[in-house]
Amino acid sequence: MAETLAATPTRARWALPAGRGRRGRAGGVNSVGLGTALVFLAPYLVLFGTFIVAPVVYGLWISLHDWDFLLPGKPWVGLENYVELFTSGSVSSGPFWASMRATGIFIVLSVPFLIILPLFLAIALNRKFPGRNLFRAVVFAPYVLGVAVVGLLWRYLLDPNVGVINHYLGELGIDAIPFTTDTPWAWFALVVPTLWWTAGYNMVILLAGLQDIPRELYEAARIDGAGRRNQFRHVTLPGLRPVMVFVITITILASANVFGQPYLITQGQPGRETRTAIMQIGEVGLRQFNMGRASAQSMVLTLSLMAVSLMCLSFLRERKAKR
Amino acid sequence: MIRPNDPTSLSRRRLLGAAAGAGVAFATLGGRSFAGASRPAARSTAAGAIYDGPAVTLRFWNGFTGGDGPFMLDLVDTFNSEQPNITVEMTTMQWGDFYAKVPNAVAAGSGPEIAVLHIDQLATNAARRVILPLDDLAAELELTEDDFHPVVWSAGIYQEERFGIPLDVHPLGFYANTGQLSAAGITELPADKAGFEGAVTALQESGVEHPFWVTATWPAHLMFISLLGQFGGSLYDEEGATATFNSEAGVESLNWLTSFIDSGASPEDVAADAQAQAFRQQTNSLTWDGIWMMNEWAKIDDLEWGASAVPVIGDQPAVWASSHQFVVTRQASNDDMLAAASAFIAWISERSIEWAVSGQIPARNSVRESEEFQALEVQSTLAAQLPDVVFPPTVPGIGDVTAPTFELAVNEVILGKSSAQEALDSAAQRADELLADNRSKYGG
C-alpha cells in the first residue's frame, strides 16, 4: 500500500485523508483535493457548461427581449414577457396556462401507470421461467421505435371513424368512441400509447434494481415467516427505493416534456385541450418566431419542473428518514 | 436526467439550444452585408436559361413530401444532366419543419440557396431577410405579369419588391365518387347549394350512410376560407390589420358545415386524414380536398371518381388556394450563384407542365394554355377556378396567425365544443392581438 501511494502522489493525497478517518477527511478534500476534484470533473463541467448552463443563461437573456434572431432590432422588454404570462387575458397567458394544465393532466394520468405497470412487469420477468428473455425483449421492443412511428400507428388504430379499434368495438355492438377528438378519451389516446411505448424502459431499470436486492434478505424474511406479500412490502419495495426515486423523477420529467404524442395523435384536439406546454412553446418560438416569449415560457416550465422534482425527491427522502 | 434517445424529451433544452445555436451563428454572420447580396447581378444570358460560369452547387429545399416530391426530383435530375456547370442538390422535409428550419439554416450558412415557399410565408421570410428581392432576376428572365396569372404574380410582391417567382397554384377541388353518384341517379357533379345538398340526400337514400364527411382538422379550415369568400366575407381586412372572419359570413359558413353533422350526413368526430381515408374506402362519397390529392385517388383501382370546381354554396364563387413560389435565400452570396439560381428557376418554370402532372396548376400562362395542360383533365378542370381564388394579404407573419385562431375555431365548432359565433369571436380577438404583435415586430 505504502509503495503504491508513494508512486502515485495524486492518488496518495486523495486516499490518505480517507484512511485517517472521518474528521480528517472533510478537511483533506477541501484543502488538498479540490484542485484534483476539479481536474477530474473538468470534462463534464465543460460539457455541462457549454450545453446546459450557457443555453439556459442565454435563454434567460432572450426572455428579457422581444427576440427574433433574424431581425436587427431585439428590443429589451425587461420582465414584460413574464408579466404577460401572469396577466390574464394577455396574448400569451391563456394558451400557455391551458397548455401547462394539459401537461399537468398528462403527468397525473400517465406517471402512476408508467411506474406501477413496469414494476409488476419487472417482478414477473425477474422470475425464472422458459422464454424469459423473449418476454423481456418483447416488452422493451416498442421503446426502440421513434415517436413518429408510435404516433402514426396509434393515430390510425384509434381513429374514431376509420380506426381498427372502433371497428372491432363496433362488431361487439359498442358505439364509436371519439378517442382522438374528444376529452376524456383523448387522454386515453395519449396515455396508452405512451405506456406501450416507454413502459419497457422503466421495466429494465426496475429489473436491474430488483436484481441488486441481496437474495439473503428474502431468505431472512422467509425464515422470519414472511409471505409473498410481506416480502414485497418489507424487502422488495425498500430495496428498490433508490432506483424508484430515479425512475419516478425521470418519468415525471419525460411526461412533462411530452410532445410527439399529442402533436401526432390528437393534434391538440379538441380545440387546444390536449396541446401540451412543449407544443405551445414550440409554436410560439419556432413558428411565430416570438423567441422572447417562448423563452420566458420555457423558464416558467423549467422552474415548475424543478419544483416538482424537488418535491418528489424530498417526499421520498422524508419517508426514508422516518424509518 | 433526460433520456438520450427519448423523442418525448424534445425539450425546452433542445429548443433553447437550437435558438441559442442559431443566434450565435447569426452573430458571426452579422458582418456579411445583406445589401451586398441583395442585388442579383445575373449576367445577360439568353432568357437566363443558360449558365456558362464556373461550376456551382446549389442547395434546393422544399416540402414536397407527398406524391409531388418524385416529380420535382425528376425535374432536378434532368436539369443537372443538361447543365454541366450547375449541380442542384434537393432536400425535402415536412412543410411544418421546413418553415422553422430554413431561417435558422440560412442564418447559419448551411441552408439552401433556392427554396420553394407558400405565398402566405413569403412576406414573413422577406421581412425576416431570409430571402432576396428578385426584381432584377425577373427582369433578367424577362418575366412580366403577362406571363403569369395576375393573382399569383402579384402575390409574390412584398413592400413593392418581388420576392417570389410563381411556380404553381393549388386550389381546393371538389371530388365525388361518381360510381355512387350515378347509383343515386345523379350524372353530373353538383355545382351549387341546392345541387350539393340534393346530392347528399340522394346518396343517403341510395344507401351511403355518410356521404359527406366533415372533418375537424385539415382541410376543414380551407373549406371554411372558401365558404367565407362565397358568403361575401374575408379572413382579414385588406391591409391584414384586423380579423374579419367572425362576420355573419363566417358564422353561416360554419353552420353550413355543421349542418351535415347534425343531419347525420357526416359522422361526428372526423379526425385527421379520416375523410380522405373514407373516400378511398368508398364510405365517403363527396369531399373537398387539395388538387394534389388527385393522385391519391388515382392509386385506388376500383374507385370511380370525378373532380370539379368547389360548388358555390354562398352568393359568389370563391375557393381557397395557395401558390408555391421560388425564392432565392440570402445565402446565394455571389453573382455566379445568383446566375445559376436564375437559370434553374427559369428552366423549371418553362417545364412546369411536368410539375403539373403531380397535381398542380402551373402559374405560367404559356404552360397553362398549352395543349399538354388541357389534356390533363382534372388539373385543367380545377384551373377554371383561378379567377376566384382567395389569398391572404401579404403581410409578414400572416401564415402563423392561422393555426392558433380560425383553424382552432373551426375545430372547436365542428367538434361541437363551441357555437360558431362564440368560437369565431374569441379567435378573431386573438388574431387581432397576433396581427398587432406582428405589426410592431416587423414594423409594418
Tab-separated table of N, CA and C in Angstrom, chain B residues 301-432:
chain	number	residue	atom	x	y	z
B	301	ASP	N	-57.648	1.353	-57.344
B	301	ASP	CA	-58.079	0.779	-58.613
B	301	ASP	C	-59.584	0.833	-58.846
B	302	ASP	N	-60.370	0.432	-57.848
B	302	ASP	CA	-61.800	0.302	-58.112
B	302	ASP	C	-62.583	1.547	-57.692
B	303	LEU	N	-61.867	2.661	-57.528
B	303	LEU	CA	-62.553	3.900	-57.160
B	303	LEU	C	-62.873	4.697	-58.422
B	304	GLU	N	-64.163	4.909	-58.666
B	304	GLU	CA	-64.558	5.768	-59.790
B	304	GLU	C	-64.793	7.155	-59.217
B	305	TRP	N	-64.029	8.109	-59.715
B	305	TRP	CA	-64.182	9.442	-59.129
B	305	TRP	C	-64.103	10.518	-60.189
B	306	GLY	N	-64.645	11.683	-59.838
B	306	GLY	CA	-64.577	12.832	-60.728
B	306	GLY	C	-64.241	14.064	-59.919
B	307	ALA	N	-63.784	15.104	-60.620
B	307	ALA	CA	-63.430	16.332	-59.929
B	307	ALA	C	-64.076	17.510	-60.626
B	308	SER	N	-64.407	18.526	-59.837
B	308	SER	CA	-64.887	19.766	-60.445
B	308	SER	C	-64.622	20.911	-59.491
B	309	ALA	N	-64.953	22.110	-59.947
B	309	ALA	CA	-64.771	23.282	-59.092
B	309	ALA	C	-65.590	23.108	-57.820
B	310	VAL	N	-65.093	23.703	-56.728
B	310	VAL	CA	-65.820	23.661	-55.464
B	310	VAL	C	-67.204	24.286	-55.677
B	311	PRO	N	-68.288	23.609	-55.266
B	311	PRO	CA	-69.625	24.143	-55.526
B	311	PRO	C	-69.816	25.520	-54.867
B	312	VAL	N	-70.649	26.319	-55.484
B	312	VAL	CA	-70.920	27.650	-54.934
B	312	VAL	C	-72.081	27.523	-53.950
B	313	ILE	N	-71.748	27.579	-52.677
B	313	ILE	CA	-72.762	27.423	-51.636
B	313	ILE	C	-73.338	28.780	-51.267
B	314	GLY	N	-72.487	29.793	-51.292
B	314	GLY	CA	-72.916	31.146	-50.946
B	314	GLY	C	-73.386	31.911	-52.175
B	315	ASP	N	-73.110	33.209	-52.168
B	315	ASP	CA	-73.639	34.072	-53.221
B	315	ASP	C	-72.710	34.186	-54.419
B	316	GLN	N	-71.455	33.841	-54.261
B	316	GLN	CA	-70.498	34.025	-55.355
B	316	GLN	C	-69.440	32.941	-55.265
B	317	PRO	N	-68.782	32.625	-56.403
B	317	PRO	CA	-67.735	31.607	-56.328
B	317	PRO	C	-66.518	32.135	-55.567
B	318	ALA	N	-65.896	31.290	-54.795
B	318	ALA	CA	-64.645	31.629	-54.108
B	318	ALA	C	-64.037	30.313	-53.674
B	319	VAL	N	-62.724	30.222	-53.720
B	319	VAL	CA	-62.085	28.976	-53.319
B	319	VAL	C	-60.712	29.275	-52.731
B	320	TRP	N	-60.385	28.522	-51.690
B	320	TRP	CA	-59.060	28.651	-51.098
B	320	TRP	C	-58.030	28.130	-52.095
B	321	ALA	N	-56.896	28.786	-52.145
B	321	ALA	CA	-55.780	28.269	-52.928
B	321	ALA	C	-54.501	28.777	-52.306
B	322	SER	N	-53.431	28.105	-52.612
B	322	SER	CA	-52.131	28.636	-52.254
B	322	SER	C	-51.250	28.511	-53.493
B	323	SER	N	-50.071	29.048	-53.414
B	323	SER	CA	-49.181	29.009	-54.566
B	323	SER	C	-47.771	28.749	-54.083
B	324	HIS	N	-47.075	27.872	-54.782
B	324	HIS	CA	-45.650	27.665	-54.495
B	324	HIS	C	-44.850	28.704	-55.256
B	325	GLN	N	-43.952	29.357	-54.572
B	325	GLN	CA	-43.149	30.389	-55.215
B	325	GLN	C	-41.665	30.061	-55.020
B	326	PHE	N	-40.921	30.197	-56.108
B	326	PHE	CA	-39.469	30.051	-55.993
B	326	PHE	C	-38.895	31.269	-55.303
B	327	VAL	N	-37.987	31.047	-54.368
B	327	VAL	CA	-37.283	32.157	-53.737
B	327	VAL	C	-35.792	31.851	-53.738
B	328	VAL	N	-34.997	32.906	-53.625
B	328	VAL	CA	-33.549	32.763	-53.504
B	328	VAL	C	-33.192	33.305	-52.128
B	329	THR	N	-32.468	32.529	-51.348
B	329	THR	CA	-32.160	32.986	-49.998
B	329	THR	C	-30.910	33.854	-50.012
B	330	ARG	N	-30.688	34.539	-48.891
B	330	ARG	CA	-29.533	35.431	-48.869
B	330	ARG	C	-28.225	34.661	-48.767
B	331	GLN	N	-28.346	33.332	-48.746
B	331	GLN	CA	-27.138	32.526	-48.769
B	331	GLN	C	-26.501	32.510	-50.164
B	332	ALA	N	-27.302	32.843	-51.188
B	332	ALA	CA	-26.765	32.911	-52.549
B	332	ALA	C	-25.971	34.208	-52.634
B	333	SER	N	-24.702	34.126	-52.227
B	333	SER	CA	-23.987	35.358	-51.922
B	333	SER	C	-23.188	35.904	-53.093
B	334	ASN	N	-22.937	35.116	-54.124
B	334	ASN	CA	-22.152	35.700	-55.214
B	334	ASN	C	-22.892	35.646	-56.549
B	335	ASP	N	-22.363	36.363	-57.508
B	335	ASP	CA	-23.035	36.509	-58.788
B	335	ASP	C	-23.236	35.184	-59.502
B	336	ASP	N	-22.243	34.293	-59.362
B	336	ASP	CA	-22.371	33.012	-60.043
B	336	ASP	C	-23.559	32.234	-59.512
B	337	MET	N	-23.678	32.225	-58.184
B	337	MET	CA	-24.804	31.504	-57.585
B	337	MET	C	-26.129	32.093	-58.047
B	338	LEU	N	-26.186	33.428	-58.083
B	338	LEU	CA	-27.430	34.071	-58.484
B	338	LEU	C	-27.754	33.764	-59.941
B	339	ALA	N	-26.727	33.772	-60.780
B	339	ALA	CA	-26.960	33.480	-62.189
B	339	ALA	C	-27.417	32.037	-62.356
B	340	ALA	N	-26.787	31.144	-61.597
B	340	ALA	CA	-27.156	29.732	-61.689
B	340	ALA	C	-28.579	29.526	-61.166
B	341	ALA	N	-28.913	30.212	-60.059
B	341	ALA	CA	-30.258	30.092	-59.496
B	341	ALA	C	-31.280	30.571	-60.509
B	342	SER	N	-30.937	31.666	-61.163
B	342	SER	CA	-31.839	32.225	-62.149
B	342	SER	C	-32.044	31.247	-63.306
B	343	ALA	N	-30.962	30.603	-63.721
B	343	ALA	CA	-31.084	29.612	-64.792
B	343	ALA	C	-31.982	28.459	-64.364
B	344	PHE	N	-31.812	28.024	-63.132
B	344	PHE	CA	-32.593	26.886	-62.623
B	344	PHE	C	-34.086	27.227	-62.576
B	345	ILE	N	-34.376	28.401	-62.007
B	345	ILE	CA	-35.782	28.786	-61.857
B	345	ILE	C	-36.449	28.931	-63.223
B	346	ALA	N	-35.729	29.556	-64.160
B	346	ALA	CA	-36.301	29.738	-65.489
B	346	ALA	C	-36.554	28.382	-66.158
B	347	TRP	N	-35.602	27.485	-65.988
B	347	TRP	CA	-35.701	26.166	-66.613
B	347	TRP	C	-36.921	25.407	-66.094
B	348	ILE	N	-37.068	25.370	-64.748
B	348	ILE	CA	-38.206	24.649	-64.152
B	348	ILE	C	-39.519	25.309	-64.568
B	349	SER	N	-39.531	26.633	-64.513
B	349	SER	CA	-40.749	27.363	-64.833
B	349	SER	C	-41.241	27.022	-66.241
B	350	GLU	N	-40.319	26.941	-67.173
B	350	GLU	CA	-40.709	26.620	-68.543
B	350	GLU	C	-41.202	25.185	-68.679
B	351	ARG	N	-40.718	24.341	-67.815
B	351	ARG	CA	-41.132	22.935	-67.884
B	351	ARG	C	-42.178	22.592	-66.833
B	352	SER	N	-42.918	23.590	-66.369
B	352	SER	CA	-43.832	23.300	-65.269
B	352	SER	C	-44.980	22.390	-65.685
B	353	ILE	N	-45.039	22.026	-66.963
B	353	ILE	CA	-46.065	21.058	-67.369
B	353	ILE	C	-45.817	19.717	-66.680
B	354	GLU	N	-44.534	19.365	-66.555
B	354	GLU	CA	-44.223	18.080	-65.902
B	354	GLU	C	-44.584	18.138	-64.425
B	355	TRP	N	-44.423	19.346	-63.885
B	355	TRP	CA	-44.795	19.551	-62.485
B	355	TRP	C	-46.309	19.489	-62.330
B	356	ALA	N	-47.034	19.974	-63.342
B	356	ALA	CA	-48.497	19.976	-63.281
B	356	ALA	C	-49.046	18.566	-63.136
B	357	VAL	N	-48.326	17.590	-63.714
B	357	VAL	CA	-48.790	16.205	-63.646
B	357	VAL	C	-48.913	15.748	-62.191
B	358	SER	N	-48.082	16.303	-61.311
B	358	SER	CA	-48.118	15.880	-59.908
B	358	SER	C	-49.358	16.408	-59.183
B	359	GLY	N	-50.226	17.121	-59.881
B	359	GLY	CA	-51.432	17.620	-59.244
B	359	GLY	C	-51.317	19.084	-58.891
B	360	GLN	N	-50.903	19.885	-59.844
B	360	GLN	CA	-50.727	21.318	-59.632
B	360	GLN	C	-51.198	22.048	-60.879
B	361	ILE	N	-51.482	23.312	-60.719
B	361	ILE	CA	-51.812	24.148	-61.872
B	361	ILE	C	-50.631	25.092	-62.093
B	362	PRO	N	-50.004	25.042	-63.262
B	362	PRO	CA	-48.835	25.893	-63.474
B	362	PRO	C	-49.224	27.366	-63.399
B	363	ALA	N	-48.321	28.167	-62.840
B	363	ALA	CA	-48.601	29.591	-62.734
B	363	ALA	C	-48.396	30.275	-64.081
B	364	ARG	N	-47.591	29.680	-64.931
B	364	ARG	CA	-47.210	30.315	-66.188
B	364	ARG	C	-48.297	30.148	-67.236
B	365	ASN	N	-48.701	31.266	-67.806
B	365	ASN	CA	-49.794	31.236	-68.774
B	365	ASN	C	-49.501	30.319	-69.953
B	366	SER	N	-48.264	30.444	-70.492
B	366	SER	CA	-47.950	29.676	-71.696
B	366	SER	C	-48.124	28.184	-71.435
B	367	VAL	N	-47.762	27.759	-70.227
B	367	VAL	CA	-47.885	26.341	-69.899
B	367	VAL	C	-49.349	25.972	-69.672
B	368	ARG	N	-50.061	26.878	-68.984
B	368	ARG	CA	-51.453	26.575	-68.668
B	368	ARG	C	-52.309	26.533	-69.931
B	369	GLU	N	-51.910	27.325	-70.931
B	369	GLU	CA	-52.706	27.370	-72.163
B	369	GLU	C	-52.275	26.301	-73.160
B	370	SER	N	-51.215	25.569	-72.831
B	370	SER	CA	-50.707	24.577	-73.782
B	370	SER	C	-51.664	23.401	-73.916
B	371	GLU	N	-51.527	22.696	-75.031
B	371	GLU	CA	-52.383	21.529	-75.245
B	371	GLU	C	-52.103	20.441	-74.227
B	372	GLU	N	-50.825	20.334	-73.880
B	372	GLU	CA	-50.477	19.293	-72.902
B	372	GLU	C	-51.239	19.497	-71.598
B	373	PHE	N	-51.374	20.780	-71.201
B	373	PHE	CA	-52.073	21.010	-69.939
B	373	PHE	C	-53.562	20.764	-70.096
B	374	GLN	N	-54.116	21.203	-71.230
B	374	GLN	CA	-55.545	20.973	-71.453
B	374	GLN	C	-55.853	19.478	-71.435
B	375	ALA	N	-54.847	18.678	-71.787
B	375	ALA	CA	-55.056	17.230	-71.800
B	375	ALA	C	-55.096	16.642	-70.395
B	376	LEU	N	-54.587	17.394	-69.410
B	376	LEU	CA	-54.662	16.917	-68.020
B	376	LEU	C	-56.046	17.274	-67.490
B	377	GLU	N	-56.925	16.283	-67.480
B	377	GLU	CA	-58.345	16.567	-67.283
B	377	GLU	C	-58.648	17.241	-65.943
B	378	VAL	N	-58.183	16.615	-64.863
B	378	VAL	CA	-58.521	17.138	-63.535
B	378	VAL	C	-57.915	18.521	-63.334
B	379	GLN	N	-56.624	18.641	-63.656
B	379	GLN	CA	-55.931	19.906	-63.440
B	379	GLN	C	-56.585	21.025	-64.224
B	380	SER	N	-56.937	20.754	-65.502
B	380	SER	CA	-57.487	21.852	-66.294
B	380	SER	C	-58.902	22.191	-65.827
B	381	THR	N	-59.640	21.176	-65.341
B	381	THR	CA	-60.974	21.468	-64.794
B	381	THR	C	-60.852	22.388	-63.577
B	382	LEU	N	-59.951	22.026	-62.667
B	382	LEU	CA	-59.820	22.821	-61.447
B	382	LEU	C	-59.163	24.171	-61.716
B	383	ALA	N	-58.453	24.283	-62.854
B	383	ALA	CA	-57.813	25.554	-63.191
B	383	ALA	C	-58.850	26.615	-63.517
B	384	ALA	N	-60.065	26.180	-63.864
B	384	ALA	CA	-61.129	27.136	-64.151
B	384	ALA	C	-61.449	27.992	-62.923
B	385	GLN	N	-61.017	27.530	-61.741
B	385	GLN	CA	-61.317	28.270	-60.510
B	385	GLN	C	-60.371	29.444	-60.278
B	386	LEU	N	-59.309	29.545	-61.079
B	386	LEU	CA	-58.283	30.553	-60.799
B	386	LEU	C	-58.800	31.971	-60.569
B	387	PRO	N	-59.775	32.445	-61.363
B	387	PRO	CA	-60.228	33.819	-61.105
B	387	PRO	C	-60.845	34.000	-59.714
B	388	ASP	N	-61.253	32.911	-59.091
B	388	ASP	CA	-61.977	33.024	-57.829
B	388	ASP	C	-61.136	32.676	-56.606
B	389	VAL	N	-59.839	32.506	-56.790
B	389	VAL	CA	-59.052	32.061	-55.639
B	389	VAL	C	-58.907	33.168	-54.598
B	390	VAL	N	-58.832	32.748	-53.344
B	390	VAL	CA	-58.712	33.671	-52.225
B	390	VAL	C	-57.317	33.518	-51.628
B	391	PHE	N	-56.542	34.583	-51.642
B	391	PHE	CA	-55.225	34.573	-50.997
B	391	PHE	C	-55.254	35.522	-49.809
B	392	PRO	N	-54.460	35.240	-48.792
B	392	PRO	CA	-54.382	36.179	-47.669
B	392	PRO	C	-53.559	37.406	-48.060
B	393	PRO	N	-53.729	38.543	-47.351
B	393	PRO	CA	-52.897	39.712	-47.641
B	393	PRO	C	-51.424	39.383	-47.396
B	394	THR	N	-50.525	40.008	-48.176
B	394	THR	CA	-49.100	39.707	-47.989
B	394	THR	C	-48.503	40.582	-46.894
B	395	VAL	N	-48.835	40.269	-45.644
B	395	VAL	CA	-48.169	40.936	-44.524
B	395	VAL	C	-47.368	39.883	-43.760
B	396	PRO	N	-46.227	40.285	-43.214
B	396	PRO	CA	-45.382	39.305	-42.526
B	396	PRO	C	-46.106	38.680	-41.339
B	397	GLY	N	-45.882	37.399	-41.167
B	397	GLY	CA	-46.430	36.698	-40.008
B	397	GLY	C	-47.853	36.214	-40.203
B	398	ILE	N	-48.462	36.508	-41.375
B	398	ILE	CA	-49.880	36.185	-41.556
B	398	ILE	C	-50.117	34.677	-41.532
B	399	GLY	N	-49.170	33.925	-42.084
B	399	GLY	CA	-49.335	32.479	-42.135
B	399	GLY	C	-49.380	31.846	-40.751
B	400	ASP	N	-48.734	32.502	-39.788
B	400	ASP	CA	-48.673	31.929	-38.438
B	400	ASP	C	-49.872	32.310	-37.592
B	401	VAL	N	-50.738	33.159	-38.144
B	401	VAL	CA	-51.936	33.549	-37.401
B	401	VAL	C	-53.017	32.478	-37.567
B	402	THR	N	-52.944	31.730	-38.682
B	402	THR	CA	-53.976	30.745	-38.996
B	402	THR	C	-54.197	29.709	-37.893
B	403	ALA	N	-53.125	28.990	-37.548
B	403	ALA	CA	-53.276	27.822	-36.668
B	403	ALA	C	-53.858	28.164	-35.302
B	404	PRO	N	-53.360	29.210	-34.616
B	404	PRO	CA	-53.924	29.452	-33.287
B	404	PRO	C	-55.253	30.203	-33.300
B	405	THR	N	-55.762	30.582	-34.462
B	405	THR	CA	-57.007	31.367	-34.449
B	405	THR	C	-58.155	30.635	-35.145
B	406	PHE	N	-58.387	30.925	-36.437
B	406	PHE	CA	-59.620	30.374	-37.020
B	406	PHE	C	-59.537	28.880	-37.263
B	407	GLU	N	-58.322	28.351	-37.445
B	407	GLU	CA	-58.212	26.900	-37.600
B	407	GLU	C	-58.708	26.210	-36.331
B	408	LEU	N	-58.358	26.814	-35.200
B	408	LEU	CA	-58.782	26.300	-33.896
B	408	LEU	C	-60.293	26.450	-33.726
B	409	ALA	N	-60.816	27.607	-34.155
B	409	ALA	CA	-62.247	27.861	-34.023
B	409	ALA	C	-63.040	26.848	-34.847
B	410	VAL	N	-62.580	26.591	-36.069
B	410	VAL	CA	-63.255	25.621	-36.930
B	410	VAL	C	-63.279	24.260	-36.242
B	411	ASN	N	-62.142	23.904	-35.652
B	411	ASN	CA	-62.043	22.626	-34.938
B	411	ASN	C	-63.055	22.542	-33.796
B	412	GLU	N	-63.091	23.596	-32.998
B	412	GLU	CA	-63.994	23.582	-31.829
B	412	GLU	C	-65.456	23.499	-32.244
B	413	VAL	N	-65.797	24.220	-33.312
B	413	VAL	CA	-67.196	24.240	-33.735
B	413	VAL	C	-67.586	22.892	-34.339
B	414	ILE	N	-66.720	22.330	-35.175
B	414	ILE	CA	-67.072	21.060	-35.812
B	414	ILE	C	-67.132	19.928	-34.790
B	415	LEU	N	-66.329	20.024	-33.743
B	415	LEU	CA	-66.393	19.000	-32.699
B	415	LEU	C	-67.517	19.288	-31.701
B	416	GLY	N	-68.270	20.350	-31.950
B	416	GLY	CA	-69.412	20.644	-31.092
B	416	GLY	C	-69.039	21.182	-29.728
B	417	LYS	N	-67.838	21.759	-29.626
B	417	LYS	CA	-67.377	22.255	-28.330
B	417	LYS	C	-67.807	23.697	-28.093
B	418	SER	N	-68.234	24.356	-29.158
B	418	SER	CA	-68.492	25.783	-29.040
B	418	SER	C	-69.414	26.192	-30.172
B	419	SER	N	-70.171	27.280	-29.979
B	419	SER	CA	-71.015	27.758	-31.066
B	419	SER	C	-70.153	28.560	-32.034
B	420	ALA	N	-70.645	28.684	-33.267
B	420	ALA	CA	-69.835	29.316	-34.312
B	420	ALA	C	-69.459	30.746	-33.939
B	421	GLN	N	-70.450	31.538	-33.507
B	421	GLN	CA	-70.179	32.945	-33.227
B	421	GLN	C	-69.162	33.087	-32.096
B	422	GLU	N	-69.384	32.308	-31.054
B	422	GLU	CA	-68.519	32.383	-29.871
B	422	GLU	C	-67.071	32.032	-30.225
B	423	ALA	N	-66.903	30.917	-30.931
B	423	ALA	CA	-65.554	30.458	-31.279
B	423	ALA	C	-64.869	31.449	-32.207
B	424	LEU	N	-65.606	31.954	-33.198
B	424	LEU	CA	-65.003	32.872	-34.161
B	424	LEU	C	-64.657	34.201	-33.497
B	425	ASP	N	-65.529	34.661	-32.576
B	425	ASP	CA	-65.244	35.926	-31.887
B	425	ASP	C	-63.957	35.824	-31.080
B	426	SER	N	-63.821	34.745	-30.328
B	426	SER	CA	-62.615	34.679	-29.496
B	426	SER	C	-61.377	34.454	-30.369
B	427	ALA	N	-61.547	33.722	-31.482
B	427	ALA	CA	-60.407	33.548	-32.402
B	427	ALA	C	-60.034	34.875	-33.049
B	428	ALA	N	-61.046	35.683	-33.387
B	428	ALA	CA	-60.784	36.965	-34.042
B	428	ALA	C	-60.056	37.907	-33.089
B	429	GLN	N	-60.459	37.850	-31.821
B	429	GLN	CA	-59.798	38.700	-30.835
B	429	GLN	C	-58.319	38.335	-30.740
B	430	ARG	N	-58.085	37.028	-30.711
B	430	ARG	CA	-56.710	36.560	-30.628
B	430	ARG	C	-55.931	36.918	-31.897
B	431	ALA	N	-56.602	36.793	-33.037
B	431	ALA	CA	-55.944	37.120	-34.306
B	431	ALA	C	-55.555	38.598	-34.331
B	432	ASP	N	-56.456	39.456	-33.818
B	432	ASP	CA	-56.137	40.892	-33.774
B	432	ASP	C	-54.889	41.137	-32.939
